[in-house]
Amino acid sequence: MIKIIASDLDETLLDTDGSLNQKNINAIKAATKAGVYFVPNSGRGYESFEDNLVDLGLAQQPHQYKISYNGAAILENAHDRVIATNGIPFNLAKGVFDARRTFDHVSCHVYLLDQLYIYHQTPTDAAYMASRQVPFTKLEQPDINFLKNRPIMKVIFETPDVKRQHELADHVMATYDDGVDVTFSSGRYIEFNKKGVNKGRALLQLADLLGVDHEDTMAVGDNFNDLPMIKAAGVGVAVANAVPEVAKQADAQTKATNDDGAIAELVNEYVLKG
């Protein structure tokens, strides 16, 4: 019996334009009423999807949870209470950040628990972030030393150039392979977390805290940073629009895309019919 549904946001729960499908809203409300935890499990900061939680009736609710920064933070929705964090050490974060100097036309994001800094934002990154209404502070200089004593959740780069994405990832990992893990998302982001930190590990950590058997968890996503939770969950699902490499490793795949209510399809099949 599914007791936790962990869902990616962009290109999974949300429509391509960043909106929330009414089919998904209705199904998730029915699932939570039936006692199932619906847990957004996102690479984004938790503040950026608070409006989605409002629509789902989960905002600021006790005993409801969310996972952010690819698993670097687990929070209870009520008062945004932090349950666990596993950020990236400053020296590693700075090393990854400085690696972008080798690459032109690349945007760099530095995520703290409750704040986002962006240096050299590209037009494609600006358009995508605006569609998700993500707040951030612009870095005027390529220097993050002022963050030395603040916990950093992750560092990411943005470029729509797939070849450059992999060149940049290889460049960073050649030096920091023993300290960070790299994943890709949304066809544009190269994401670096502390080694061993990912959406799957966080999902199982939350399941343990809630006393839920791992086999009673479901995870659904579309992209490479979702693979750890798809593989870790009792039932790992790829949406119809998932990248082929992810779909191949999932236990199941929805018929519906993110624009057609993929999450509603899963809830109706695995929860409400159960």
PDB file of C-alpha atoms in Angstrom:
ATOM      1  CA  MET A   1       0.000   0.000   0.000  1.00  0.00           C
ATOM      2  CA  ILE A   2       1.451   3.365  -1.041  1.00  0.00           C
ATOM      3  CA  LYS A   3       1.833   5.688   1.947  1.00  0.00           C
ATOM      4  CA  ILE A   4       4.245   8.304   0.541  1.00  0.00           C
ATOM      5  CA  ILE A   5       4.223   9.766  -2.965  1.00  0.00           C
ATOM      6  CA  ALA A   6       7.378  11.777  -3.652  1.00  0.00           C
ATOM      7  CA  SER A   7       7.098  13.882  -6.776  1.00  0.00           C
ATOM      8  CA  ASP A   8       9.442  16.023  -8.780  1.00  0.00           C
ATOM      9  CA  LEU A   9       7.959  19.401  -9.718  1.00  0.00           C
ATOM     10  CA  ASP A  10       9.158  20.773 -13.050  1.00  0.00           C
ATOM     11  CA  GLU A  11       8.127  18.670 -16.038  1.00  0.00           C
ATOM     12  CA  THR A  12       6.472  16.171 -13.662  1.00  0.00           C
ATOM     13  CA  LEU A  13       3.863  17.599 -11.289  1.00  0.00           C
ATOM     14  CA  LEU A  14       3.721  20.979 -13.040  1.00  0.00           C
ATOM     15  CA  ASP A  15       2.644  21.697 -16.592  1.00  0.00           C
ATOM     16  CA  THR A  16       5.365  22.850 -18.962  1.00  0.00           C
ATOM     17  CA  ASP A  17       4.389  26.488 -18.370  1.00  0.00           C
ATOM     18  CA  GLY A  18       4.868  26.022 -14.607  1.00  0.00           C
ATOM     19  CA  SER A  19       1.162  25.883 -13.732  1.00  0.00           C
ATOM     20  CA  LEU A  20      -0.540  23.197 -11.657  1.00  0.00           C
ATOM     21  CA  ASN A  21      -3.036  20.984 -13.476  1.00  0.00           C
ATOM     22  CA  GLN A  22      -6.477  20.830 -11.859  1.00  0.00           C
ATOM     23  CA  LYS A  23      -6.533  17.050 -12.347  1.00  0.00           C
ATOM     24  CA  ASN A  24      -3.440  16.791 -10.194  1.00  0.00           C
ATOM     25  CA  ILE A  25      -4.843  19.131  -7.553  1.00  0.00           C
ATOM     26  CA  ASN A  26      -8.017  17.094  -7.194  1.00  0.00           C
ATOM     27  CA  ALA A  27      -6.209  13.750  -7.096  1.00  0.00           C
ATOM     28  CA  ILE A  28      -3.587  14.860  -4.576  1.00  0.00           C
ATOM     29  CA  LYS A  29      -6.223  16.317  -2.272  1.00  0.00           C
ATOM     30  CA  ALA A  30      -8.071  12.993  -2.424  1.00  0.00           C
ATOM     31  CA  ALA A  31      -4.861  11.079  -1.683  1.00  0.00           C
ATOM     32  CA  THR A  32      -3.915  13.216   1.320  1.00  0.00           C
ATOM     33  CA  LYS A  33      -7.484  12.944   2.624  1.00  0.00           C
ATOM     34  CA  ALA A  34      -7.002   9.163   2.441  1.00  0.00           C
ATOM     35  CA  GLY A  35      -3.909   9.485   4.644  1.00  0.00           C
ATOM     36  CA  VAL A  36      -1.180   9.397   1.979  1.00  0.00           C
ATOM     37  CA  TYR A  37       1.748  11.808   2.334  1.00  0.00           C
ATOM     38  CA  PHE A  38       2.313  13.829  -0.842  1.00  0.00           C
ATOM     39  CA  VAL A  39       5.901  15.092  -0.726  1.00  0.00           C
ATOM     40  CA  PRO A  40       7.285  17.492  -3.326  1.00  0.00           C
ATOM     41  CA  ASN A  41      10.873  16.352  -3.930  1.00  0.00           C
ATOM     42  CA  SER A  42      12.545  19.099  -5.908  1.00  0.00           C
ATOM     43  CA  GLY A  43      15.898  20.474  -6.862  1.00  0.00           C
ATOM     44  CA  ARG A  44      14.457  23.915  -6.201  1.00  0.00           C
ATOM     45  CA  GLY A  45      14.357  25.851  -2.970  1.00  0.00           C
ATOM     46  CA  TYR A  46      11.217  25.181  -0.934  1.00  0.00           C
ATOM     47  CA  GLU A  47      10.090  28.820  -0.894  1.00  0.00           C
ATOM     48  CA  SER A  48       9.777  28.786  -4.689  1.00  0.00           C
ATOM     49  CA  PHE A  49       6.941  26.247  -4.642  1.00  0.00           C
ATOM     50  CA  GLU A  50       4.950  27.492  -1.647  1.00  0.00           C
ATOM     51  CA  ASP A  51       2.209  28.701  -4.018  1.00  0.00           C
ATOM     52  CA  ASN A  52       1.867  25.145  -5.327  1.00  0.00           C
ATOM     53  CA  LEU A  53       1.456  23.868  -1.780  1.00  0.00           C
ATOM     54  CA  VAL A  54      -1.265  26.468  -1.237  1.00  0.00           C
ATOM     55  CA  ASP A  55      -3.151  25.137  -4.265  1.00  0.00           C
ATOM     56  CA  LEU A  56      -2.781  21.588  -2.940  1.00  0.00           C
ATOM     57  CA  GLY A  57      -3.986  22.505   0.540  1.00  0.00           C
ATOM     58  CA  LEU A  58      -0.627  21.504   2.019  1.00  0.00           C
ATOM     59  CA  ALA A  59       0.962  24.878   2.731  1.00  0.00           C
ATOM     60  CA  GLN A  60       2.087  25.338   6.327  1.00  0.00           C
ATOM     61  CA  GLN A  61       0.331  22.130   7.369  1.00  0.00           C
ATOM     62  CA  PRO A  62       1.693  20.074  10.271  1.00  0.00           C
ATOM     63  CA  HIS A  63       2.684  16.479   9.540  1.00  0.00           C
ATOM     64  CA  GLN A  64       3.137  17.259   5.834  1.00  0.00           C
ATOM     65  CA  TYR A  65       6.591  17.411   4.304  1.00  0.00           C
ATOM     66  CA  LYS A  66       8.764  18.644   1.451  1.00  0.00           C
ATOM     67  CA  ILE A  67      12.260  17.911   0.166  1.00  0.00           C
ATOM     68  CA  SER A  68      14.417  20.554  -1.502  1.00  0.00           C
ATOM     69  CA  TYR A  69      17.773  21.030  -3.205  1.00  0.00           C
ATOM     70  CA  ASN A  70      17.924  17.466  -4.563  1.00  0.00           C
ATOM     71  CA  GLY A  71      17.667  16.061  -1.057  1.00  0.00           C
ATOM     72  CA  ALA A  72      19.922  18.483   0.808  1.00  0.00           C
ATOM     73  CA  ALA A  73      17.016  19.670   2.973  1.00  0.00           C
ATOM     74  CA  ILE A  74      13.936  17.956   4.437  1.00  0.00           C
ATOM     75  CA  LEU A  75      11.295  20.162   6.049  1.00  0.00           C
ATOM     76  CA  GLU A  76       7.901  19.932   7.683  1.00  0.00           C
ATOM     77  CA  ASN A  77       5.509  22.276   5.914  1.00  0.00           C
ATOM     78  CA  ALA A  78       4.294  23.898   9.150  1.00  0.00           C
ATOM     79  CA  HIS A  79       6.572  26.873   9.862  1.00  0.00           C
ATOM     80  CA  ASP A  80       9.064  25.456   7.311  1.00  0.00           C
ATOM     81  CA  ARG A  81      10.552  23.448  10.159  1.00  0.00           C
ATOM     82  CA  VAL A  82      13.879  21.987   9.122  1.00  0.00           C
ATOM     83  CA  ILE A  83      14.138  18.286   9.893  1.00  0.00           C
ATOM     84  CA  ALA A  84      17.479  17.550   8.227  1.00  0.00           C
ATOM     85  CA  THR A  85      20.087  19.222   6.040  1.00  0.00           C
ATOM     86  CA  ASN A  86      23.111  17.848   4.258  1.00  0.00           C
ATOM     87  CA  GLY A  87      24.724  20.721   2.434  1.00  0.00           C
ATOM     88  CA  ILE A  88      27.947  21.026   0.503  1.00  0.00           C
ATOM     89  CA  PRO A  89      31.055  22.177   2.448  1.00  0.00           C
ATOM     90  CA  PHE A  90      32.139  25.714   1.603  1.00  0.00           C
ATOM     91  CA  ASN A  91      35.525  24.810   0.112  1.00  0.00           C
ATOM     92  CA  LEU A  92      33.842  22.346  -2.238  1.00  0.00           C
ATOM     93  CA  ALA A  93      31.131  24.842  -3.134  1.00  0.00           C
ATOM     94  CA  LYS A  94      33.723  27.512  -3.870  1.00  0.00           C
ATOM     95  CA  GLY A  95      35.767  25.125  -5.997  1.00  0.00           C
ATOM     96  CA  VAL A  96      32.734  24.196  -8.066  1.00  0.00           C
ATOM     97  CA  PHE A  97      31.670  27.844  -8.368  1.00  0.00           C
ATOM     98  CA  ASP A  98      35.126  28.917  -9.519  1.00  0.00           C
ATOM     99  CA  ALA A  99      35.182  26.199 -12.184  1.00  0.00           C
ATOM    100  CA  ARG A 100      32.722  28.229 -14.267  1.00  0.00           C
ATOM    101  CA  ARG A 101      35.500  30.747 -15.023  1.00  0.00           C
ATOM    102  CA  THR A 102      36.650  28.344 -17.727  1.00  0.00           C
ATOM    103  CA  PHE A 103      33.297  28.485 -19.512  1.00  0.00           C
ATOM    104  CA  ASP A 104      31.652  31.506 -21.158  1.00  0.00           C
ATOM    105  CA  HIS A 105      27.899  32.107 -21.305  1.00  0.00           C
ATOM    106  CA  VAL A 106      27.135  29.975 -18.250  1.00  0.00           C
ATOM    107  CA  SER A 107      24.891  31.007 -15.367  1.00  0.00           C
ATOM    108  CA  CYS A 108      25.826  29.919 -11.824  1.00  0.00           C
ATOM    109  CA  HIS A 109      23.417  29.431  -8.900  1.00  0.00           C
ATOM    110  CA  VAL A 110      24.434  29.089  -5.260  1.00  0.00           C
ATOM    111  CA  TYR A 111      21.597  27.816  -3.050  1.00  0.00           C
ATOM    112  CA  LEU A 112      21.465  28.467   0.677  1.00  0.00           C
ATOM    113  CA  LEU A 113      18.703  27.035   2.830  1.00  0.00           C
ATOM    114  CA  ASP A 114      16.533  30.129   2.408  1.00  0.00           C
ATOM    115  CA  GLN A 115      18.235  32.205  -0.279  1.00  0.00           C
ATOM    116  CA  LEU A 116      19.507  31.909  -3.848  1.00  0.00           C
ATOM    117  CA  TYR A 117      22.395  33.832  -5.395  1.00  0.00           C
ATOM    118  CA  ILE A 118      22.943  33.919  -9.162  1.00  0.00           C
ATOM    119  CA  TYR A 119      26.034  35.109 -11.005  1.00  0.00           C
ATOM    120  CA  HIS A 120      26.108  35.920 -14.725  1.00  0.00           C
ATOM    121  CA  GLN A 121      22.519  34.938 -15.434  1.00  0.00           C
ATOM    122  CA  THR A 122      21.968  33.915 -19.044  1.00  0.00           C
ATOM    123  CA  PRO A 123      18.828  34.921 -20.994  1.00  0.00           C
ATOM    124  CA  THR A 124      17.623  31.306 -21.123  1.00  0.00           C
ATOM    125  CA  ASP A 125      18.072  30.934 -17.370  1.00  0.00           C
ATOM    126  CA  ALA A 126      16.304  34.237 -16.710  1.00  0.00           C
ATOM    127  CA  ALA A 127      13.300  33.206 -18.804  1.00  0.00           C
ATOM    128  CA  TYR A 128      13.011  29.810 -17.090  1.00  0.00           C
ATOM    129  CA  MET A 129      13.377  31.240 -13.578  1.00  0.00           C
ATOM    130  CA  ALA A 130      10.804  33.942 -14.312  1.00  0.00           C
ATOM    131  CA  SER A 131       8.292  31.311 -15.442  1.00  0.00           C
ATOM    132  CA  ARG A 132       8.706  29.628 -12.031  1.00  0.00           C
ATOM    133  CA  GLN A 133       8.719  32.962 -10.149  1.00  0.00           C
ATOM    134  CA  VAL A 134      11.866  32.020  -8.254  1.00  0.00           C
ATOM    135  CA  PRO A 135      13.274  34.879  -6.121  1.00  0.00           C
ATOM    136  CA  PHE A 136      17.034  35.405  -6.064  1.00  0.00           C
ATOM    137  CA  THR A 137      19.808  37.892  -5.369  1.00  0.00           C
ATOM    138  CA  LYS A 138      22.114  38.872  -8.218  1.00  0.00           C
ATOM    139  CA  LEU A 139      25.838  38.444  -7.603  1.00  0.00           C
ATOM    140  CA  GLU A 140      27.747  41.331  -9.166  1.00  0.00           C
ATOM    141  CA  GLN A 141      31.167  39.712  -8.764  1.00  0.00           C
ATOM    142  CA  PRO A 142      32.307  36.078  -9.165  1.00  0.00           C
ATOM    143  CA  ASP A 143      33.099  35.726  -5.474  1.00  0.00           C
ATOM    144  CA  ILE A 144      31.244  33.745  -2.787  1.00  0.00           C
ATOM    145  CA  ASN A 145      33.686  34.210   0.090  1.00  0.00           C
ATOM    146  CA  PHE A 146      31.019  36.193   1.952  1.00  0.00           C
ATOM    147  CA  LEU A 147      29.082  32.901   2.260  1.00  0.00           C
ATOM    148  CA  LYS A 148      31.917  31.104   4.052  1.00  0.00           C
ATOM    149  CA  ASN A 149      30.041  30.741   7.338  1.00  0.00           C
ATOM    150  CA  ARG A 150      26.610  30.032   5.864  1.00  0.00           C
ATOM    151  CA  PRO A 151      25.331  26.539   4.942  1.00  0.00           C
ATOM    152  CA  ILE A 152      25.279  25.985   1.172  1.00  0.00           C
ATOM    153  CA  MET A 153      22.844  23.385  -0.135  1.00  0.00           C
ATOM    154  CA  LYS A 154      24.065  23.016  -3.726  1.00  0.00           C
ATOM    155  CA  VAL A 155      25.734  24.761  -6.664  1.00  0.00           C
ATOM    156  CA  ILE A 156      24.406  24.526 -10.201  1.00  0.00           C
ATOM    157  CA  PHE A 157      25.237  25.823 -13.673  1.00  0.00           C
ATOM    158  CA  GLU A 158      22.864  26.616 -16.515  1.00  0.00           C
ATOM    159  CA  THR A 159      23.356  26.335 -20.238  1.00  0.00           C
ATOM    160  CA  PRO A 160      21.031  24.877 -22.889  1.00  0.00           C
ATOM    161  CA  ASP A 161      24.105  23.633 -24.796  1.00  0.00           C
ATOM    162  CA  VAL A 162      24.157  19.884 -24.046  1.00  0.00           C
ATOM    163  CA  LYS A 163      27.749  19.454 -25.172  1.00  0.00           C
ATOM    164  CA  ARG A 164      28.868  22.246 -22.878  1.00  0.00           C
ATOM    165  CA  GLN A 165      26.846  20.774 -19.998  1.00  0.00           C
ATOM    166  CA  HIS A 166      28.845  17.571 -20.162  1.00  0.00           C
ATOM    167  CA  GLU A 167      32.143  19.379 -20.711  1.00  0.00           C
ATOM    168  CA  LEU A 168      31.502  21.451 -17.599  1.00  0.00           C
ATOM    169  CA  ALA A 169      30.422  18.443 -15.552  1.00  0.00           C
ATOM    170  CA  ASP A 170      33.523  16.498 -16.609  1.00  0.00           C
ATOM    171  CA  HIS A 171      35.720  19.502 -15.824  1.00  0.00           C
ATOM    172  CA  VAL A 172      34.377  19.783 -12.271  1.00  0.00           C
ATOM    173  CA  MET A 173      34.301  16.068 -11.540  1.00  0.00           C
ATOM    174  CA  ALA A 174      37.901  15.628 -12.682  1.00  0.00           C
ATOM    175  CA  THR A 175      38.869  17.588  -9.560  1.00  0.00           C
ATOM    176  CA  TYR A 176      36.014  17.033  -7.109  1.00  0.00           C
ATOM    177  CA  ASP A 177      34.799  13.514  -7.877  1.00  0.00           C
ATOM    178  CA  ASP A 178      35.438  12.413  -4.294  1.00  0.00           C
ATOM    179  CA  GLY A 179      33.404  15.249  -2.799  1.00  0.00           C
ATOM    180  CA  VAL A 180      30.400  15.965  -5.004  1.00  0.00           C
ATOM    181  CA  ASP A 181      27.863  14.197  -7.191  1.00  0.00           C
ATOM    182  CA  VAL A 182      26.565  15.650 -10.448  1.00  0.00           C
ATOM    183  CA  THR A 183      23.107  15.338 -12.004  1.00  0.00           C
ATOM    184  CA  PHE A 184      21.303  17.002 -14.900  1.00  0.00           C
ATOM    185  CA  SER A 185      17.795  18.470 -15.006  1.00  0.00           C
ATOM    186  CA  SER A 186      15.321  20.387 -17.173  1.00  0.00           C
ATOM    187  CA  GLY A 187      17.566  20.098 -20.211  1.00  0.00           C
ATOM    188  CA  ARG A 188      19.639  23.008 -18.975  1.00  0.00           C
ATOM    189  CA  TYR A 189      20.978  22.563 -15.439  1.00  0.00           C
ATOM    190  CA  ILE A 190      24.127  20.831 -14.186  1.00  0.00           C
ATOM    191  CA  GLU A 191      23.640  20.274 -10.448  1.00  0.00           C
ATOM    192  CA  PHE A 192      26.294  19.585  -7.825  1.00  0.00           C
ATOM    193  CA  ASN A 193      25.427  18.245  -4.367  1.00  0.00           C
ATOM    194  CA  LYS A 194      27.557  16.830  -1.615  1.00  0.00           C
ATOM    195  CA  LYS A 195      28.516  13.280  -2.509  1.00  0.00           C
ATOM    196  CA  GLY A 196      25.832  10.807  -1.514  1.00  0.00           C
ATOM    197  CA  VAL A 197      23.135  13.459  -1.195  1.00  0.00           C
ATOM    198  CA  ASN A 198      20.217  12.961  -3.572  1.00  0.00           C
ATOM    199  CA  LYS A 199      16.444  12.789  -3.813  1.00  0.00           C
ATOM    200  CA  GLY A 200      16.376   9.056  -3.162  1.00  0.00           C
ATOM    201  CA  ARG A 201      18.398   9.152   0.022  1.00  0.00           C
ATOM    202  CA  ALA A 202      16.204  11.968   1.360  1.00  0.00           C
ATOM    203  CA  LEU A 203      13.002  10.093   0.508  1.00  0.00           C
ATOM    204  CA  LEU A 204      14.113   7.011   2.433  1.00  0.00           C
ATOM    205  CA  GLN A 205      15.331   9.173   5.314  1.00  0.00           C
ATOM    206  CA  LEU A 206      11.890  10.790   5.548  1.00  0.00           C
ATOM    207  CA  ALA A 207      10.180   7.392   5.278  1.00  0.00           C
ATOM    208  CA  ASP A 208      12.243   6.151   8.227  1.00  0.00           C
ATOM    209  CA  LEU A 209      11.330   9.222  10.280  1.00  0.00           C
ATOM    210  CA  LEU A 210       7.645   8.628   9.545  1.00  0.00           C
ATOM    211  CA  GLY A 211       7.834   4.889  10.188  1.00  0.00           C
ATOM    212  CA  VAL A 212       6.899   4.030   6.609  1.00  0.00           C
ATOM    213  CA  ASP A 213       8.289   0.886   5.006  1.00  0.00           C
ATOM    214  CA  HIS A 214      10.417   1.655   1.975  1.00  0.00           C
ATOM    215  CA  GLU A 215       8.247  -0.668  -0.106  1.00  0.00           C
ATOM    216  CA  ASP A 216       5.267   1.599   0.621  1.00  0.00           C
ATOM    217  CA  THR A 217       6.861   4.594  -1.092  1.00  0.00           C
ATOM    218  CA  MET A 218       6.371   5.845  -4.634  1.00  0.00           C
ATOM    219  CA  ALA A 219       8.573   8.307  -6.505  1.00  0.00           C
ATOM    220  CA  VAL A 220       7.830   9.954  -9.826  1.00  0.00           C
ATOM    221  CA  GLY A 221      10.001  12.127 -12.045  1.00  0.00           C
ATOM    222  CA  ASP A 222      11.231  12.908 -15.522  1.00  0.00           C
ATOM    223  CA  ASN A 223      14.940  13.666 -15.485  1.00  0.00           C
ATOM    224  CA  PHE A 224      18.339  12.447 -14.354  1.00  0.00           C
ATOM    225  CA  ASN A 225      18.266  14.079 -10.914  1.00  0.00           C
ATOM    226  CA  ASP A 226      15.080  12.070 -10.257  1.00  0.00           C
ATOM    227  CA  LEU A 227      16.724   8.708 -10.892  1.00  0.00           C
ATOM    228  CA  PRO A 228      17.980   8.173  -7.318  1.00  0.00           C
ATOM    229  CA  MET A 229      14.450   8.429  -5.898  1.00  0.00           C
ATOM    230  CA  ILE A 230      12.885   6.451  -8.758  1.00  0.00           C
ATOM    231  CA  LYS A 231      15.351   3.643  -8.037  1.00  0.00           C
ATOM    232  CA  ALA A 232      15.078   3.913  -4.243  1.00  0.00           C
ATOM    233  CA  ALA A 233      11.285   3.926  -3.926  1.00  0.00           C
ATOM    234  CA  GLY A 234       9.129   0.857  -3.623  1.00  0.00           C
ATOM    235  CA  VAL A 235       7.520   1.936  -6.903  1.00  0.00           C
ATOM    236  CA  GLY A 236       9.558   4.168  -9.182  1.00  0.00           C
ATOM    237  CA  VAL A 237       7.664   5.886 -11.974  1.00  0.00           C
ATOM    238  CA  ALA A 238       8.661   7.969 -14.980  1.00  0.00           C
ATOM    239  CA  VAL A 239       6.142  10.326 -16.559  1.00  0.00           C
ATOM    240  CA  ALA A 240       5.384   9.895 -20.264  1.00  0.00           C
ATOM    241  CA  ASN A 241       7.602  12.860 -21.142  1.00  0.00           C
ATOM    242  CA  ALA A 242      10.598  11.557 -19.157  1.00  0.00           C
ATOM    243  CA  VAL A 243      13.959  11.335 -20.874  1.00  0.00           C
ATOM    244  CA  PRO A 244      14.370   7.813 -22.311  1.00  0.00           C
ATOM    245  CA  GLU A 245      17.318   6.897 -20.098  1.00  0.00           C
ATOM    246  CA  VAL A 246      15.218   7.589 -16.993  1.00  0.00           C
ATOM    247  CA  ALA A 247      12.127   5.806 -18.305  1.00  0.00           C
ATOM    248  CA  LYS A 248      14.190   2.666 -18.935  1.00  0.00           C
ATOM    249  CA  GLN A 249      15.123   2.410 -15.255  1.00  0.00           C
ATOM    250  CA  ALA A 250      11.645   3.053 -13.822  1.00  0.00           C
ATOM    251  CA  ASP A 251       9.265   0.327 -12.660  1.00  0.00           C
ATOM    252  CA  ALA A 252       6.435   1.943 -14.590  1.00  0.00           C
ATOM    253  CA  GLN A 253       5.681   4.859 -16.888  1.00  0.00           C
ATOM    254  CA  THR A 254       2.528   6.953 -17.066  1.00  0.00           C
ATOM    255  CA  LYS A 255       0.490   7.263 -20.237  1.00  0.00           C
ATOM    256  CA  ALA A 256      -0.102  10.928 -19.429  1.00  0.00           C
ATOM    257  CA  THR A 257       2.551  13.615 -19.742  1.00  0.00           C
ATOM    258  CA  ASN A 258       3.085  16.317 -17.159  1.00  0.00           C
ATOM    259  CA  ASP A 259       0.710  18.512 -19.198  1.00  0.00           C
ATOM    260  CA  ASP A 260      -2.058  15.905 -19.045  1.00  0.00           C
ATOM    261  CA  GLY A 261      -2.189  15.125 -15.319  1.00  0.00           C
ATOM    262  CA  ALA A 262       0.411  12.366 -14.930  1.00  0.00           C
ATOM    263  CA  ILE A 263       0.270  12.525 -11.131  1.00  0.00           C
ATOM    264  CA  ALA A 264      -3.525  12.204 -11.176  1.00  0.00           C
ATOM    265  CA  GLU A 265      -3.143   9.052 -13.267  1.00  0.00           C
ATOM    266  CA  LEU A 266      -0.840   7.529 -10.646  1.00  0.00           C
ATOM    267  CA  VAL A 267      -3.011   8.503  -7.699  1.00  0.00           C
ATOM    268  CA  ASN A 268      -6.094   7.081  -9.343  1.00  0.00           C
ATOM    269  CA  GLU A 269      -4.325   3.822 -10.226  1.00  0.00           C
ATOM    270  CA  TYR A 270      -2.262   3.160  -7.092  1.00  0.00           C
ATOM    271  CA  VAL A 271      -4.074   4.955  -4.266  1.00  0.00           C
ATOM    272  CA  LEU A 272      -7.733   5.609  -4.885  1.00  0.00           C
ATOM    273  CA  LYS A 273      -8.358   2.186  -6.421  1.00  0.00           C
ATOM    274  CA  GLY A 274      -6.458   0.429  -3.682  1.00  0.00           C
TER     275      GLY A 274
END
